[in-house]
């Protein structure tokens, strides 16, 4: 099949993937979520529309999302770093433990059923969103806990994030702001956390992941290359735009927007997991 024939045959899919990349890039810069909170559910439903089973669609969506987060996070980190919103000291304390969680979670993701990951994605997103929307705007704690508890927090962020294909901001931003951490710095630091999660997670799933029999065209391991190629350029372009917008928005409004995105996505994924079950 020639290039023109390929583009014509997959025009609607290519457009959907490109739009996903633009929106995910904007959110990556705006909310520090690495775009995975958008990419995973869109790819999940898109692959199913092309005849892929829900379990396979979730496994491929998760791995592909992690792959796209790598360049997106790099672009977002640069933009946030220029504004002084990346906390190097926190990354030094958390980095090793995030990586431990990532290695365990990415291995587990290649072993368990995709429908279980769908449910987990929905639960994580929904609970995190409800906590942010209905709890008091005041932080529950005045400061971060001791190093031991921070290590546990970092490991959990890495483990659960890589398991469901998100960049870490979904969990790290609420955790940090709960402890009186400035929201803009939480968002900027979450972009760096996303890179620590996505890079080793992607490599692990490429090496250990087996391509499902019903996978769409262009898969390498669990990563869909067509999705990667379409999404990445637009996420890289739009991530700095989102980061610039983030610095201009009030902290309370930024956090509310973050929680609303999580809630809608979480409920959609929970609904799908129930139907698939």
Short mmCIF file of C-alpha atoms in Angstrom, two decimals:
data_model
loop_
_atom_site.label_atom_id
_atom_site.label_comp_id
_atom_site.label_asym_id
_atom_site.label_seq_id
_atom_site.Cartn_x
_atom_site.Cartn_y
_atom_site.Cartn_z
CA UNK A 1 0.00 0.00 0.00
CA UNK A 2 1.38 3.39 -1.04
CA UNK A 3 1.52 6.44 1.20
CA UNK A 4 -1.46 8.12 -0.47
CA UNK A 5 -3.57 4.97 -0.27
CA UNK A 6 -2.58 4.53 3.37
CA UNK A 7 -3.57 8.10 4.27
CA UNK A 8 -6.90 7.78 2.46
CA UNK A 9 -7.69 4.41 4.06
CA UNK A 10 -6.88 5.58 7.57
CA UNK A 11 -7.86 9.25 7.22
CA UNK A 12 -10.37 9.31 10.08
CA UNK A 13 -8.02 7.41 12.39
CA UNK A 14 -5.09 9.69 11.56
CA UNK A 15 -7.21 12.79 12.20
CA UNK A 16 -8.43 11.43 15.53
CA UNK A 17 -4.89 10.60 16.61
CA UNK A 18 -3.61 14.02 15.57
CA UNK A 19 -6.39 15.80 17.47
CA UNK A 20 -5.61 13.64 20.48
CA UNK A 21 -1.97 14.69 20.27
CA UNK A 22 -2.83 18.38 20.21
CA UNK A 23 -5.21 18.14 23.17
CA UNK A 24 -2.88 15.87 25.15
CA UNK A 25 0.04 18.21 24.58
CA UNK A 26 -1.99 21.16 25.82
CA UNK A 27 -2.96 19.25 28.96
CA UNK A 28 0.61 18.06 29.49
CA UNK A 29 1.83 21.62 29.72
CA UNK A 30 -1.25 22.96 31.48
CA UNK A 31 -1.72 20.25 34.10
CA UNK A 32 1.54 18.32 34.17
CA UNK A 33 -0.24 15.05 33.38
CA UNK A 34 1.92 13.92 30.48
CA UNK A 35 -1.17 13.67 28.26
CA UNK A 36 -1.82 10.07 29.24
CA UNK A 37 -5.08 10.92 30.95
CA UNK A 38 -6.40 11.81 27.48
CA UNK A 39 -4.37 9.47 25.28
CA UNK A 40 -5.22 6.22 27.08
CA UNK A 41 -9.03 6.45 26.88
CA UNK A 42 -9.02 7.85 23.32
CA UNK A 43 -6.76 5.07 22.04
CA UNK A 44 -8.72 2.53 24.06
CA UNK A 45 -12.00 3.40 22.37
CA UNK A 46 -10.40 4.06 18.97
CA UNK A 47 -8.73 0.67 18.78
CA UNK A 48 -11.99 -1.05 19.74
CA UNK A 49 -13.76 0.73 16.89
CA UNK A 50 -11.25 -1.00 14.58
CA UNK A 51 -12.08 -4.47 15.88
CA UNK A 52 -9.57 -4.83 18.71
CA UNK A 53 -10.81 -6.55 21.88
CA UNK A 54 -11.15 -4.38 25.03
CA UNK A 55 -8.34 -6.23 26.83
CA UNK A 56 -5.92 -5.88 23.92
CA UNK A 57 -7.00 -2.28 23.28
CA UNK A 58 -6.21 -1.31 26.87
CA UNK A 59 -2.80 -2.99 26.88
CA UNK A 60 -1.81 -1.27 23.61
CA UNK A 61 -3.28 2.08 24.68
CA UNK A 62 -1.31 1.97 27.93
CA UNK A 63 2.03 1.17 26.29
CA UNK A 64 1.51 3.63 23.43
CA UNK A 65 0.55 6.37 25.85
CA UNK A 66 3.74 5.84 27.84
CA UNK A 67 5.80 6.04 24.64
CA UNK A 68 4.21 9.36 23.66
CA UNK A 69 4.74 10.79 27.14
CA UNK A 70 8.54 10.60 26.78
CA UNK A 71 8.98 13.43 24.24
CA UNK A 72 5.96 15.31 25.61
CA UNK A 73 7.44 15.37 29.09
CA UNK A 74 10.79 16.62 27.80
CA UNK A 75 9.07 19.51 26.02
CA UNK A 76 6.92 20.28 29.06
CA UNK A 77 9.89 20.10 31.47
CA UNK A 78 11.81 22.67 29.45
CA UNK A 79 8.87 25.06 29.46
CA UNK A 80 8.20 24.69 33.20
CA UNK A 81 11.89 24.86 34.10
CA UNK A 82 12.18 28.27 32.45
CA UNK A 83 9.46 29.47 34.81
CA UNK A 84 11.17 27.97 37.88
CA UNK A 85 8.40 25.42 38.48
CA UNK A 86 10.46 22.20 38.53
CA UNK A 87 11.60 21.20 42.03
CA UNK A 88 14.98 19.51 41.68
CA UNK A 89 15.25 18.71 45.40
CA UNK A 90 11.95 16.83 45.41
CA UNK A 91 12.96 14.90 42.29
CA UNK A 92 16.22 13.92 43.98
CA UNK A 93 14.30 12.53 46.97
CA UNK A 94 11.61 10.83 44.91
CA UNK A 95 13.36 9.71 41.73
CA UNK A 96 14.81 6.36 42.84
CA UNK A 97 11.57 5.26 44.51
CA UNK A 98 9.46 6.31 41.53
CA UNK A 99 11.71 4.16 39.35
CA UNK A 100 11.29 1.15 41.64
CA UNK A 101 7.52 1.46 41.37
CA UNK A 102 7.74 1.87 37.61
CA UNK A 103 9.80 -1.28 37.08
CA UNK A 104 7.39 -3.39 39.16
CA UNK A 105 4.27 -1.83 37.62
CA UNK A 106 5.44 -2.11 34.01
CA UNK A 107 6.33 -5.77 34.50
CA UNK A 108 2.92 -6.43 36.07
CA UNK A 109 1.19 -4.63 33.18
CA UNK A 110 2.54 -7.26 30.77
CA UNK A 111 1.16 -10.08 32.95
CA UNK A 112 -2.40 -9.10 33.92
CA UNK A 113 -5.64 -8.89 31.95
CA UNK A 114 -6.31 -5.60 30.15
CA UNK A 115 -9.86 -5.37 31.55
CA UNK A 116 -8.42 -5.19 35.06
CA UNK A 117 -6.27 -2.24 33.97
CA UNK A 118 -9.37 -0.50 32.55
CA UNK A 119 -11.07 -0.72 35.93
CA UNK A 120 -7.95 0.42 37.76
CA UNK A 121 -7.60 3.41 35.45
CA UNK A 122 -11.19 4.41 36.09
CA UNK A 123 -10.90 4.00 39.86
CA UNK A 124 -7.67 6.00 40.12
CA UNK A 125 -8.95 8.85 37.98
CA UNK A 126 -12.41 9.03 39.59
CA UNK A 127 -11.27 8.89 43.21
CA UNK A 128 -8.54 11.43 42.62
CA UNK A 129 -10.99 13.80 40.93
CA UNK A 130 -13.69 13.46 43.58
CA UNK A 131 -11.15 14.05 46.31
CA UNK A 132 -10.01 17.26 44.67
CA UNK A 133 -13.48 18.56 43.82
CA UNK A 134 -15.26 17.91 47.12
CA UNK A 135 -12.61 18.39 49.75
CA UNK A 136 -11.81 21.79 51.14
CA UNK A 137 -9.55 23.98 49.06
CA UNK A 138 -7.29 24.27 52.11
CA UNK A 139 -4.48 21.68 52.25
CA UNK A 140 -5.02 18.91 54.78
CA UNK A 141 -1.38 18.95 55.90
CA UNK A 142 0.97 21.86 56.38
CA UNK A 143 4.05 20.15 54.95
CA UNK A 144 5.27 16.98 53.25
CA UNK A 145 5.73 13.94 55.54
CA UNK A 146 9.04 12.41 56.57
CA UNK A 147 11.37 10.78 54.04
CA UNK A 148 10.07 7.25 54.65
CA UNK A 149 6.49 8.21 53.86
CA UNK A 150 7.61 10.28 50.89
CA UNK A 151 9.44 7.21 49.58
CA UNK A 152 6.22 5.20 49.83
CA UNK A 153 4.30 7.97 48.07
CA UNK A 154 6.86 8.12 45.26
CA UNK A 155 6.84 4.34 44.77
CA UNK A 156 3.04 4.29 44.62
CA UNK A 157 2.99 7.12 42.06
CA UNK A 158 5.42 5.22 39.84
CA UNK A 159 3.70 1.86 40.23
CA UNK A 160 0.10 2.88 39.59
CA UNK A 161 0.91 5.47 36.92
CA UNK A 162 2.91 3.15 34.69
CA UNK A 163 0.36 0.37 35.16
CA UNK A 164 -2.39 2.49 33.57
CA UNK A 165 -0.23 4.48 31.13
CA UNK A 166 -0.35 7.94 32.70
CA UNK A 167 2.49 10.34 33.36
CA UNK A 168 2.34 10.67 37.11
CA UNK A 169 0.64 14.04 37.44
CA UNK A 170 -2.71 12.37 38.01
CA UNK A 171 -1.43 11.13 41.36
CA UNK A 172 1.50 13.37 42.21
CA UNK A 173 -0.30 16.72 41.79
CA UNK A 174 -3.14 15.88 44.25
CA UNK A 175 -0.67 14.30 46.70
CA UNK A 176 1.61 17.32 46.67
CA UNK A 177 -1.12 19.96 46.88
CA UNK A 178 -2.71 18.00 49.74
CA UNK A 179 0.48 18.74 51.66
CA UNK A 180 0.44 22.50 51.06
CA UNK A 181 2.73 22.31 48.05
CA UNK A 182 2.29 25.16 45.50
CA UNK A 183 0.08 23.94 42.65
CA UNK A 184 2.10 25.50 39.82
CA UNK A 185 5.30 23.93 41.14
CA UNK A 186 3.46 20.61 41.58
CA UNK A 187 2.39 20.74 37.93
CA UNK A 188 5.88 21.59 36.71
CA UNK A 189 7.54 18.91 38.82
CA UNK A 190 4.92 16.37 37.68
CA UNK A 191 6.16 16.84 34.12
CA UNK A 192 9.60 15.63 35.22
CA UNK A 193 8.04 12.77 37.17
CA UNK A 194 6.28 11.79 33.94
CA UNK A 195 9.60 11.29 32.18
CA UNK A 196 10.94 9.12 35.02
CA UNK A 197 7.82 6.98 34.66
CA UNK A 198 7.39 6.85 30.89
CA UNK A 199 10.92 6.12 29.66
CA UNK A 200 11.66 2.91 31.62
CA UNK A 201 8.01 1.89 31.39
CA UNK A 202 8.06 2.09 27.60
CA UNK A 203 11.32 0.18 27.31
CA UNK A 204 10.03 -2.57 29.59
CA UNK A 205 6.78 -2.97 27.64
CA UNK A 206 8.64 -3.02 24.31
CA UNK A 207 10.91 -5.79 25.54
CA UNK A 208 8.52 -7.86 27.67
CA UNK A 209 5.18 -7.11 25.97
CA UNK A 210 3.83 -9.54 23.39
CA UNK A 211 1.87 -8.13 20.46
CA UNK A 212 -1.78 -9.32 20.78
CA UNK A 213 -3.17 -11.37 17.91
CA UNK A 214 -5.89 -8.78 17.24
CA UNK A 215 -3.55 -5.75 17.48
CA UNK A 216 -4.06 -2.97 14.91
CA UNK A 217 -1.56 -2.37 12.10
CA UNK A 218 1.82 -0.97 13.06
CA UNK A 219 2.39 -2.52 16.46
CA UNK A 220 5.85 -3.15 17.94
CA UNK A 221 5.41 -5.15 21.11
CA UNK A 222 2.55 -3.36 22.85
CA UNK A 223 3.33 0.04 21.30
CA UNK A 224 1.30 1.17 18.28
CA UNK A 225 3.73 3.05 16.03
CA UNK A 226 1.01 4.78 13.98
CA UNK A 227 -0.43 6.26 17.15
CA UNK A 228 3.02 7.28 18.35
CA UNK A 229 3.97 8.99 15.07
CA UNK A 230 0.68 10.90 14.85
CA UNK A 231 0.45 11.99 18.47
CA UNK A 232 4.02 12.92 19.38
CA UNK A 233 4.68 15.89 17.04
CA UNK A 234 1.51 17.67 18.14
CA UNK A 235 2.03 16.98 21.83
CA UNK A 236 5.53 18.47 21.61
CA UNK A 237 4.18 21.56 19.81
CA UNK A 238 1.27 22.14 22.18
CA UNK A 239 2.93 21.29 25.53
CA UNK A 240 4.79 24.65 25.75
CA UNK A 241 1.55 26.46 24.89
CA UNK A 242 -0.17 24.72 27.79
CA UNK A 243 2.72 25.51 30.12
CA UNK A 244 2.54 29.20 29.19
CA UNK A 245 -1.19 29.18 29.84
CA UNK A 246 -0.72 27.43 33.20
CA UNK A 247 1.42 30.26 34.55
CA UNK A 248 -1.37 32.76 33.80
CA UNK A 249 -4.23 30.88 35.44
CA UNK A 250 -5.17 31.20 39.15
CA UNK A 251 -4.06 28.16 41.16
CA UNK A 252 -7.61 27.29 42.30
CA UNK A 253 -8.99 27.38 38.77
CA UNK A 254 -6.10 25.26 37.50
CA UNK A 255 -6.73 22.57 40.12
CA UNK A 256 -10.48 22.54 39.44
CA UNK A 257 -9.85 22.07 35.72
CA UNK A 258 -7.47 19.24 36.51
CA UNK A 259 -10.06 17.46 38.67
CA UNK A 260 -12.86 17.87 36.13
CA UNK A 261 -10.76 16.26 33.41
CA UNK A 262 -9.99 13.37 35.74
CA UNK A 263 -13.62 12.84 36.72
CA UNK A 264 -14.98 12.65 33.17
CA UNK A 265 -12.22 10.30 32.07
CA UNK A 266 -12.51 8.06 35.12
CA UNK A 267 -16.25 7.60 34.82
CA UNK A 268 -15.97 6.74 31.13
CA UNK A 269 -13.37 4.08 31.81
CA UNK A 270 -15.31 2.62 34.74
CA UNK A 271 -18.39 2.37 32.55
CA UNK A 272 -16.42 0.54 29.89
CA UNK A 273 -14.91 -1.88 32.41
CA UNK A 274 -18.38 -2.79 33.68
CA UNK A 275 -19.67 -3.38 30.15
CA UNK A 276 -16.64 -5.46 29.22
CA UNK A 277 -16.86 -7.49 32.42
#
